[in-house]
Coordinates of C-alpha atoms in Angstrom, one line a residue:
M87 CA -1.8 -2.0 -29.8
K88 CA -2.6 0.5 -27.1
K89 CA 0.2 1.7 -24.8
I90 CA -0.1 2.4 -21.0
L91 CA 2.5 4.2 -19.0
F92 CA 2.5 3.2 -15.3
L93 CA 4.1 5.5 -12.8
H94 CA 5.0 3.9 -9.5
G95 CA 5.1 5.2 -5.9
F96 CA 8.0 6.8 -4.1
Y97 CA 9.4 3.7 -2.3
T98 CA 9.0 1.3 -5.2
S99 CA 10.1 0.8 -8.8
G100 CA 8.9 -0.4 -12.2
Q101 CA 9.1 -3.9 -10.9
C102 CA 6.6 -3.3 -8.0
V103 CA 3.5 -5.5 -7.6
P104 CA 1.0 -3.1 -9.3
A105 CA 3.3 -2.7 -12.3
L106 CA 3.8 -6.5 -12.7
A107 CA 0.0 -7.1 -12.3
L108 CA -0.8 -4.5 -14.9
R109 CA 1.7 -5.9 -17.4
E110 CA 0.3 -9.4 -16.9
S111 CA -3.4 -8.3 -17.1
F112 CA -2.9 -6.4 -20.4
K113 CA -0.6 -9.0 -22.0
G114 CA -1.5 -9.3 -25.7
R115 CA -4.0 -6.4 -25.5
A116 CA -1.9 -3.4 -24.5
E117 CA 1.8 -2.7 -23.9
V118 CA 2.4 -1.6 -20.3
I119 CA 5.6 0.5 -19.8
T120 CA 6.8 0.4 -16.2
P121 CA 10.0 2.5 -15.9
D122 CA 12.0 3.2 -12.7
L123 CA 11.4 6.8 -11.9
P124 CA 14.1 9.2 -10.7
M125 CA 13.8 10.0 -7.0
H126 CA 14.0 13.8 -7.4
P127 CA 10.7 15.3 -8.6
K128 CA 12.0 17.7 -11.3
E129 CA 14.2 15.0 -12.8
A130 CA 11.2 12.5 -12.6
L131 CA 8.9 14.9 -14.4
S132 CA 11.5 15.6 -17.1
F133 CA 12.0 11.9 -17.5
I134 CA 8.3 11.2 -17.7
R135 CA 7.8 14.0 -20.3
G136 CA 10.6 12.6 -22.5
L137 CA 9.2 9.0 -22.2
I138 CA 5.7 10.3 -23.2
D139 CA 7.2 12.1 -26.2
R140 CA 9.0 8.9 -27.4
E141 CA 6.4 6.2 -26.5
K142 CA 3.2 8.2 -27.1
P143 CA 1.1 6.3 -24.5
D144 CA -2.7 6.3 -24.7
L145 CA -3.2 6.2 -20.9
L146 CA -1.3 7.1 -17.8
I147 CA -1.8 5.0 -14.6
G148 CA -0.2 6.2 -11.4
N149 CA 0.0 5.1 -7.8
S150 CA 0.7 7.4 -4.9
C151 CA 3.6 9.7 -5.9
G152 CA 3.2 8.4 -9.4
S153 CA -0.3 9.7 -9.4
F154 CA 1.1 13.1 -8.2
Y155 CA 3.2 13.2 -11.4
A156 CA 0.5 11.8 -13.7
Q157 CA -1.9 14.5 -12.6
M158 CA 0.6 17.2 -13.4
V159 CA 1.6 15.9 -16.9
A160 CA -1.7 14.5 -18.2
P161 CA -3.4 17.8 -19.2
I162 CA -0.2 19.1 -20.7
V163 CA 0.4 16.1 -23.0
G164 CA -3.3 15.4 -23.6
V165 CA -3.3 11.9 -22.2
P166 CA -6.1 10.6 -19.8
A167 CA -5.0 9.3 -16.5
L168 CA -6.1 6.9 -13.7
L169 CA -4.8 8.1 -10.4
G170 CA -4.5 5.4 -7.7
N171 CA -4.4 6.8 -4.2
P172 CA -2.8 10.1 -5.3
H173 CA -0.5 11.7 -2.8
F174 CA -0.8 15.4 -3.3
K175 CA 1.3 16.4 -0.2
M176 CA 4.5 14.4 -0.6
T177 CA 6.3 16.9 1.7
E178 CA 4.1 15.7 4.7
F179 CA 5.0 12.1 3.8
L180 CA 8.7 12.8 3.5
K181 CA 9.1 15.0 6.6
Q182 CA 8.3 12.1 8.8
R183 CA 10.9 9.8 7.1
I184 CA 14.1 11.8 7.0
G185 CA 17.1 9.5 6.7
E186 CA 18.3 6.4 4.8
H187 CA 15.8 4.0 3.3
Q188 CA 15.6 1.0 0.9
Y189 CA 13.4 0.7 -2.1
K190 CA 10.7 -2.0 -1.7
S191 CA 11.2 -3.5 -5.1
P192 CA 14.3 -4.0 -7.3
R193 CA 15.5 -1.2 -9.5
K194 CA 17.2 -1.8 -12.8
D195 CA 20.3 0.3 -11.8
G196 CA 20.8 -2.0 -8.8
K197 CA 20.7 0.9 -6.4
Q198 CA 18.4 0.0 -3.5
N199 CA 19.3 2.6 -0.9
F200 CA 18.3 6.3 -0.9
V201 CA 18.2 9.2 1.4
I202 CA 15.4 11.6 2.3
D203 CA 16.8 15.0 3.3
E204 CA 15.6 18.6 3.5
A205 CA 16.8 19.4 0.0
L206 CA 14.5 16.6 -1.4
I207 CA 11.6 17.9 0.7
E208 CA 12.1 21.4 -0.6
E209 CA 12.1 20.1 -4.2
F210 CA 8.7 18.5 -3.6
A211 CA 7.4 21.6 -1.9
E212 CA 8.1 23.6 -5.1
M213 CA 6.2 21.0 -7.1
E214 CA 3.3 20.9 -4.7
A215 CA 2.8 24.6 -5.0
I216 CA 2.2 24.4 -8.8
Q217 CA 0.8 20.9 -9.1
F218 CA -2.7 22.0 -10.2
N219 CA -1.6 24.9 -12.4
N220 CA -2.3 22.9 -15.6
C221 CA -5.8 21.7 -14.7
N222 CA -8.3 22.7 -17.4
P223 CA -12.0 22.1 -17.9
D224 CA -11.3 19.6 -20.8
F225 CA -9.7 17.2 -18.4
K226 CA -12.3 17.2 -15.6
D227 CA -13.6 13.9 -16.9
R228 CA -10.4 12.5 -18.3
I229 CA -8.5 12.1 -15.0
W230 CA -10.1 9.6 -12.7
G231 CA -9.3 8.9 -9.1
L232 CA -9.3 5.5 -7.4
F233 CA -9.2 5.5 -3.7
G234 CA -8.5 2.6 -1.3
E235 CA -10.9 2.6 1.6
Q236 CA -8.2 1.2 3.9
D237 CA -5.6 3.7 2.8
T238 CA -3.8 5.0 5.9
L239 CA -1.2 7.2 4.0
A240 CA -3.1 9.4 1.6
H241 CA -6.5 11.0 2.1
F242 CA -6.8 13.3 -0.9
E243 CA -10.2 12.6 -2.4
P244 CA -11.6 16.0 -1.4
T245 CA -8.6 17.7 -3.0
F246 CA -9.0 15.6 -6.1
L247 CA -12.7 16.5 -6.3
E248 CA -11.8 20.2 -6.3
H249 CA -10.3 19.7 -9.7
Y250 CA -11.8 16.5 -11.3
N251 CA -15.2 14.8 -11.4
K252 CA -14.8 11.0 -11.4
T253 CA -13.8 9.0 -8.3
F254 CA -14.1 5.3 -7.5
H255 CA -13.3 3.3 -4.4
F256 CA -11.9 -0.2 -3.7
P257 CA -11.7 -2.0 -0.4
G258 CA -7.9 -2.0 -0.2
G259 CA -5.0 0.0 1.2
H260 CA -2.5 2.5 -0.2
T261 CA -0.5 0.0 -2.4
P262 CA -2.9 -2.3 -4.2
T263 CA -2.3 -6.0 -4.3
A264 CA -2.1 -7.9 -7.6
D265 CA -5.7 -9.0 -7.1
E266 CA -6.9 -5.5 -6.4
V267 CA -5.1 -4.3 -9.5
R268 CA -6.8 -6.9 -11.6
T269 CA -10.2 -6.3 -10.0
W270 CA -10.3 -2.5 -9.8
Y271 CA -7.5 -0.8 -11.7
V272 CA -7.7 -2.9 -14.9
P273 CA -11.5 -2.5 -15.6
L274 CA -11.3 1.3 -15.0
A275 CA -8.2 1.5 -17.3
E276 CA -10.1 -0.4 -20.0
K277 CA -13.1 2.0 -19.6
L278 CA -10.8 5.1 -19.9
L279 CA -9.0 3.6 -23.0
K280 CA -12.4 3.0 -24.6
S281 CA -13.5 6.6 -23.9
I282 CA -10.6 8.1 -25.8

């Protein structure tokens, strides 16, 4: 059975709506792994790399900040990726949200509160500066972008197209609904899996 690793957005967890919809959609056809990602980017990337080494997924799917991570690791580990509404400038997103927040979906460790501070923003700035360093010609057609036409948070299709060739659109916002995941994400994920 194929394995898919889903990387969630910054405010959510492995129990978010897109994660649950993907798991349900691929039930009996592919195992969908939906971990809670660490908040700090270096820790998150290290965690993702370790998980990929252990689980050996056939496909990465990300949303928002999860797509930011998926784009960085996919060429290194040689796994194709579907990037939903990738957020390539997390620092801009975080600077407007300094302070205490709550995750929008439950996390396995039970911690629902987190703080955005200057140190976290600086960590993301370091990652942003090198995020496209591992792009290579072999992956121009193996990393696909899926962009919501009503997305008010991330507008990075032009940036994506500087590095990769295939983009798609769906008539939704930044975080896809379960229906949008089933209608748009799942068919593209199936196509990418078949192209391996």
